[in-house]
Amino acid sequence: MPTPARTRTDACPGVVSPHLAADGALARVRLPGGVVGADPFRAVAELADAAGDGAVHLTSRGNLQLRGLDPGDPRPVARLAAAGLLPSTTHERVRNVLASPLSGITGGLADVRGLAALLDVGLCARPALAGLPGRFLIALDDGRGDVAGERPDLSWVAGSATGGELRVTGTGTGLTCSPAGAPGLLLDAAEVFVALRDEHAADPDARAWRAAELPDAAARIATALRDRASRSAPADASAAGRALPNGDPDDDRATLGAGRAGPAVGTLDGAAVGAAPVLGELSSAQVRTLADLAPELLVTPWRTLVLPAPHHPSSVLGVLRDAGLVVDPAHPALRVSACAGAPGCAKSLSDVRGHARELIRLGTERAVHVAGCARRCGAPHTPHADAVATGPASYEIDGLARGLPAPTDLPEPTEEHR
């Protein structure tokens, strides 16, 4: 598709460069692969209490967000850097990396644990990649199809325990490598994207933000990588992170997509525990409870958290439930999401989070995303009904005018949202 006309610059928020919202500055803390240690997690909660609105918000890309900050306050940068959550000020907004959260714990074809961290180190070490747009997304999928379904620009998707394919906007390229080579292959592809977007549009304001906006992106990136590999001809292409031109003979995509909905909550095959904060919003007390239960946690793109290998899953579930976190897979809160809404967002026409909480209280059985305007920020990629505010107490639900959203108003998800 052609690059759309830009009316503003790419202002995706970070910590060094927060976004000024109606309720103060908004800072997004990138967690490549969703991994966060207990101590850094506590540091984020302490910062939320000291300088923000007292809450830690989960995002649809497995990151953390702080709201209500003073844009001139130096504490966010200083404290998050000290906690190890800001390894690069030049690359902070482009550290957008997903990885299958349950990889190596349960399910999947390959173990991608640790690969997001390696990719992040390599990304921060390549100066050209500071030029990636803040919306550009890279994913490492262990073959279950969960993060590959989150519409990444680039993804490595396992076809077996020993190999996987590079995909561009979900389109296969035929370029494969081992899991160990995946970070290097993805970084090479990202460098090619940066070069191609600069060639495609001389006007900086017209350059592509996403690979889908670059004509023939998959074919062009694959061709450039093949040319690069033929010139360098490393002795071990997989170890060097270069694309291998032939498919993996063990490729088996039969299970791809089996985990598309992402991690659930509760006990996960006895190997992990999943929990969800209501509307993705954690109090600082809930963060401390989570950090006390596991040395390392995984934040998923579905606004849930995974605690790997708990010693006593049933007792952990009880602690999480008592803390106000959702651990029941049938809980209606798992079917309702919402944008920031009023008063935090100046564009929002309604207090959508208040209305979303009412939907949860009424016990909707259908998935719905409640949005304050037509931008539908934070909408999930799984099937859902769209409730878009048209005024303080009025909505369009999948295009039909309604009053406040109620479970009886929600249609089955339309084909557009499947």
XYZ file of C-alpha atoms in Angstrom:
418
model
C 0.000 0.000 0.000
C 1.251 3.560 -0.583
C 2.680 5.565 2.252
C -0.105 7.724 3.742
C 0.246 11.482 3.932
C 1.575 12.432 7.357
C 0.035 15.278 9.277
C 2.456 14.984 12.181
C 5.822 13.476 13.023
C 6.195 10.072 14.629
C 5.738 10.928 18.300
C 5.522 7.451 19.816
C 6.405 8.074 23.483
C 9.400 6.872 25.403
C 10.978 7.804 28.717
C 13.421 10.420 27.444
C 10.743 11.700 25.054
C 7.379 11.325 26.828
C 4.027 12.243 25.321
C 2.178 15.177 26.871
C -1.374 13.971 27.561
C -4.264 15.755 29.245
C -3.313 14.262 32.621
C 0.413 15.005 32.321
C 3.339 13.343 30.609
C 3.059 9.705 29.542
C 6.231 7.600 29.520
C 6.442 4.173 27.893
C 8.987 1.715 29.272
C 10.033 -0.862 26.671
C 10.461 -4.461 27.808
C 11.883 -6.471 24.883
C 10.283 -9.888 25.048
C 8.134 -8.678 27.953
C 10.755 -9.737 30.499
C 11.092 -7.707 33.689
C 13.006 -8.584 36.844
C 11.349 -8.223 40.233
C 13.583 -5.352 41.373
C 13.165 -3.249 38.197
C 9.407 -3.906 38.398
C 9.378 -2.538 41.950
C 11.366 0.478 40.768
C 8.663 1.268 38.208
C 5.974 1.063 40.904
C 7.977 3.319 43.207
C 8.317 5.847 40.399
C 4.571 5.695 39.712
C 3.917 6.520 43.370
C 6.556 9.239 43.608
C 6.051 10.989 40.287
C 2.994 9.603 38.461
C -0.633 8.680 39.018
C 0.231 5.750 41.295
C -0.493 3.075 38.683
C 1.572 0.990 36.272
C -0.265 0.404 32.993
C 0.298 -2.590 30.713
C 0.276 -1.938 26.968
C -0.810 -4.010 23.967
C 2.856 -4.548 23.050
C 3.927 -6.054 26.348
C 5.408 -2.822 27.704
C 4.802 -0.699 30.793
C 3.449 2.820 30.866
C 3.430 5.605 33.454
C 0.937 8.464 33.374
C 0.512 11.772 35.167
C 4.213 12.674 35.128
C 5.653 16.188 35.196
C 7.363 16.598 31.799
C 10.218 18.490 33.440
C 10.823 15.943 36.205
C 14.270 14.290 35.832
C 13.361 11.332 38.056
C 11.855 9.011 35.395
C 15.008 8.988 33.263
C 17.346 8.733 36.248
C 15.440 6.027 38.113
C 14.608 3.853 35.124
C 18.197 4.038 33.863
C 19.435 3.030 37.316
C 17.014 0.079 37.258
C 18.444 -1.117 33.931
C 15.277 -0.311 31.992
C 16.810 2.399 29.805
C 19.953 0.910 28.223
C 19.963 3.404 25.349
C 18.639 6.934 25.076
C 19.125 6.997 21.296
C 17.285 3.720 20.644
C 14.749 3.666 23.487
C 11.638 4.200 21.333
C 12.583 1.494 18.805
C 13.092 -1.353 21.296
C 9.737 -2.875 20.302
C 10.268 -6.639 20.484
C 7.727 -9.359 21.232
C 8.513 -12.991 22.023
C 6.160 -15.897 22.703
C 5.704 -15.515 26.486
C 5.281 -19.220 27.257
C 8.188 -20.353 25.087
C 10.339 -22.898 26.883
C 7.697 -23.143 29.609
C 4.872 -24.963 27.844
C 3.975 -25.518 24.185
C 5.592 -24.119 21.066
C 7.994 -25.695 18.595
C 11.217 -23.899 19.533
C 12.569 -22.237 22.659
C 13.013 -18.510 22.011
C 13.833 -17.550 25.597
C 16.694 -15.098 25.736
C 16.555 -14.246 22.037
C 14.702 -10.956 22.609
C 17.445 -9.827 24.986
C 20.130 -10.678 22.415
C 18.165 -8.861 19.725
C 17.837 -5.826 21.993
C 21.594 -5.668 22.598
C 22.235 -5.898 18.875
C 19.586 -3.317 18.068
C 21.077 -0.761 20.467
C 24.543 -1.430 19.003
C 23.526 -0.569 15.425
C 23.406 3.221 14.936
C 21.266 3.007 11.791
C 18.458 1.324 13.728
C 17.901 4.429 15.839
C 16.118 5.602 12.693
C 13.390 2.964 12.962
C 9.917 4.425 13.547
C 8.559 4.141 17.081
C 5.693 1.971 15.835
C 7.902 -0.611 14.102
C 7.433 -4.022 15.723
C 9.627 -7.143 15.692
C 8.494 -10.560 16.946
C 10.092 -13.890 17.813
C 7.392 -16.570 17.573
C 8.080 -20.076 18.840
C 5.733 -21.605 16.264
C 2.459 -21.354 18.121
C 1.470 -18.203 16.201
C 0.743 -16.019 19.226
C 2.997 -12.994 18.719
C 3.080 -13.513 14.943
C -0.625 -12.697 15.142
C 0.063 -9.267 16.639
C 0.808 -7.801 13.197
C 4.561 -7.313 13.587
C 6.512 -5.675 10.802
C 9.178 -8.375 10.994
C 8.892 -11.773 12.601
C 10.885 -14.955 12.905
C 8.464 -17.870 13.171
C 9.700 -21.315 14.201
C 8.817 -24.207 11.935
C 10.633 -26.744 14.084
C 12.913 -26.837 17.114
C 15.906 -26.077 14.894
C 14.728 -23.579 12.302
C 12.292 -20.846 11.385
C 11.418 -18.354 8.671
C 11.695 -14.604 8.367
C 8.319 -12.996 7.640
C 7.597 -9.415 6.656
C 4.115 -8.191 7.630
C 3.136 -11.849 7.913
C 4.356 -12.734 4.416
C 6.910 -15.506 4.152
C 10.244 -14.718 2.554
C 11.681 -18.220 2.197
C 14.686 -17.084 4.271
C 15.343 -19.367 7.219
C 17.854 -19.766 10.010
C 18.280 -21.439 13.363
C 16.863 -19.865 16.540
C 20.372 -18.654 17.409
C 20.564 -16.814 14.102
C 17.129 -15.212 14.402
C 18.193 -11.992 16.204
C 20.864 -11.208 13.604
C 18.554 -11.991 10.695
C 15.817 -9.745 12.072
C 18.273 -6.913 12.704
C 19.648 -7.211 9.172
C 16.070 -7.037 7.848
C 15.371 -3.966 9.990
C 18.451 -2.233 8.551
C 17.206 -2.989 5.049
C 13.806 -1.514 5.927
C 15.431 1.722 7.123
C 17.411 1.992 3.878
C 14.395 1.208 1.686
C 12.098 3.693 3.412
C 14.697 6.424 2.906
C 14.978 5.534 -0.789
C 11.218 5.354 -1.213
C 10.432 8.817 0.152
C 12.879 11.710 0.053
C 10.491 13.777 2.193
C 11.106 12.706 5.835
C 7.445 13.325 6.689
C 6.305 10.898 3.983
C 8.500 7.958 4.968
C 6.858 4.685 5.949
C 6.251 4.018 9.624
C 5.306 0.358 9.121
C 6.589 -2.251 6.686
C 3.049 -2.628 5.295
C 3.318 0.959 4.003
C 6.367 0.113 1.900
C 5.446 -1.309 -1.532
C 6.495 -4.956 -2.009
C 8.269 -4.878 1.356
C 8.613 -8.651 1.785
C 10.091 -9.263 -1.655
C 12.396 -6.244 -1.530
C 13.730 -7.015 1.939
C 14.273 -10.670 1.029
C 16.136 -9.730 -2.154
C 18.394 -7.299 -0.310
C 19.186 -9.902 2.353
C 20.030 -12.540 -0.238
C 22.358 -10.086 -1.948
C 23.982 -9.235 1.372
C 24.413 -12.923 2.259
C 25.954 -13.740 -1.109
C 28.490 -10.951 -0.717
C 29.517 -11.847 2.844
C 29.212 -15.666 2.432
C 29.904 -16.547 6.099
C 31.103 -20.044 6.845
C 28.147 -20.613 9.175
C 25.218 -18.520 8.013
C 23.009 -19.443 10.942
C 25.573 -18.486 13.550
C 26.220 -15.216 11.764
C 22.530 -14.437 11.775
C 22.379 -14.301 7.971
C 19.512 -15.592 5.895
C 19.742 -19.094 4.490
C 18.219 -19.200 0.997
C 16.562 -22.608 1.314
C 13.611 -23.682 3.411
C 13.978 -25.789 6.552
C 13.396 -29.445 5.596
C 11.934 -30.075 9.045
C 9.472 -27.197 8.666
C 6.099 -28.154 10.140
C 3.532 -25.381 10.340
C 0.644 -27.637 11.322
C 0.532 -26.183 14.823
C 1.057 -22.550 13.795
C -1.756 -20.477 15.245
C -2.675 -22.997 17.929
C -1.800 -20.450 20.591
C -3.089 -17.410 18.718
C -5.187 -16.088 21.608
C -2.120 -15.690 23.788
C -1.507 -16.791 27.365
C -4.490 -17.333 29.589
C -4.779 -16.787 33.329
C -4.750 -19.278 36.177
C -2.486 -22.291 36.294
C -0.855 -22.862 32.906
C -0.052 -26.576 32.533
C 1.368 -26.493 36.045
C 4.450 -24.745 34.662
C 3.403 -21.118 35.168
C 0.682 -18.917 36.579
C -1.065 -16.195 34.598
C -2.806 -13.137 36.026
C -4.470 -10.042 34.608
C -5.056 -6.614 36.126
C -8.476 -5.162 35.361
C -8.175 -3.030 32.198
C -4.412 -3.536 32.286
C -3.942 -1.214 35.268
C -1.735 -2.296 38.190
C -1.620 -0.531 41.516
C 1.812 -0.166 43.063
C 0.703 -2.604 45.786
C -0.171 -5.201 43.134
C 3.228 -4.736 41.496
C 4.944 -5.361 44.822
C 2.847 -8.498 45.375
C 3.814 -9.831 41.940
C 7.488 -8.972 42.439
C 7.500 -10.802 45.767
C 6.223 -13.966 44.090
C 8.746 -14.350 41.253
C 12.294 -13.170 40.536
C 11.301 -12.508 36.931
C 7.943 -11.869 35.288
C 6.676 -11.808 31.719
C 4.388 -9.031 30.483
C 2.324 -10.197 27.509
C 0.779 -8.223 24.625
C -2.629 -9.249 25.989
C -2.185 -7.177 29.151
C -1.594 -10.232 31.295
C 1.407 -11.345 33.315
C 3.080 -14.735 33.519
C 4.913 -15.963 36.607
C 7.115 -18.881 35.506
C 7.620 -22.026 37.587
C 5.805 -21.169 40.845
C 6.542 -23.667 43.625
C 2.936 -23.828 44.829
C 0.606 -22.659 42.023
C -2.598 -22.930 44.029
C -1.289 -20.783 46.872
C 0.122 -18.264 44.373
C -3.299 -18.014 42.732
C -4.839 -17.266 46.108
C -2.369 -14.470 46.791
C -2.978 -12.945 43.359
C -6.757 -13.189 43.744
C -6.603 -11.526 47.150
C -4.543 -8.725 45.572
C -7.402 -8.008 43.153
C -5.839 -9.615 40.093
C -7.891 -11.768 37.730
C -6.911 -15.459 37.764
C -10.249 -17.022 36.746
C -10.282 -17.790 32.978
C -14.057 -17.132 32.893
C -13.846 -13.662 34.456
C -15.587 -11.000 32.303
C -12.649 -8.602 32.795
C -10.699 -10.749 30.321
C -13.194 -9.844 27.605
C -13.167 -6.053 28.076
C -10.445 -3.613 27.085
C -10.421 0.173 26.841
C -8.249 3.091 25.792
C -7.168 5.724 28.319
C -10.346 7.769 27.828
C -11.310 11.021 29.518
C -9.991 12.823 31.455
C -6.530 11.435 30.643
C -6.820 11.820 26.873
C -7.913 15.152 25.404
C -9.267 13.427 22.281
C -11.586 11.123 24.187
C -15.294 11.986 24.158
C -16.161 9.869 27.182
C -14.997 8.247 30.416
C -14.581 4.944 28.631
C -12.781 3.197 31.473
C -15.678 3.893 33.816
C -18.073 2.460 31.233
C -15.783 -0.520 30.638
C -15.767 -1.270 34.370
C -19.564 -1.200 34.314
C -19.545 -3.711 31.459
C -17.307 -5.956 33.550
C -19.634 -5.599 36.544
C -22.632 -6.557 34.394
C -20.778 -9.621 33.199
C -20.511 -9.386 29.432
C -19.890 -12.694 27.671
C -18.646 -11.040 24.478
C -15.312 -9.380 23.852
C -15.489 -5.608 23.488
C -13.047 -2.731 23.206
C -14.362 0.590 24.512
C -12.733 3.565 22.791
C -13.040 7.298 23.340
C -12.674 8.215 19.664
C -12.430 6.686 16.212
C -8.697 6.026 16.591
C -9.562 3.001 18.807
C -6.193 3.119 20.582
C -5.166 -0.147 22.233
C -7.715 -2.327 20.414
C -6.852 -6.038 20.469
C -6.172 -8.023 17.306
C -8.453 -10.848 18.442
C -12.208 -10.880 17.571
C -14.149 -8.174 19.432
C -16.937 -5.631 19.174
C -15.938 -1.965 18.879
C -17.743 0.472 21.174
C -16.643 3.931 20.005
C -17.761 7.005 21.958
C -19.712 9.649 20.068
C -20.415 11.719 23.190
C -20.197 11.545 27.003
C -22.906 8.862 27.206
C -23.335 7.634 23.623
C -21.528 5.078 21.504
C -21.449 3.471 18.121
C -21.092 -0.269 18.537
C -19.743 -1.759 15.330
C -21.211 1.230 13.504
C -24.670 1.234 15.126
C -25.674 4.104 17.427
C -26.306 3.045 21.043
C -26.438 4.533 24.499
C -23.945 3.448 27.123
C -22.568 0.042 26.143
C -24.311 -2.875 27.817
C -23.862 -6.630 27.287
C -27.187 -6.860 25.443
C -26.003 -4.244 22.920
C -22.886 -6.107 21.898
C -23.064 -7.919 18.561
C -20.996 -10.891 17.628
C -17.606 -9.721 16.322
C -17.836 -8.573 12.717
C -15.664 -10.062 9.993
C -13.521 -6.903 10.186
C -12.479 -7.840 13.726
C -11.978 -11.578 13.283
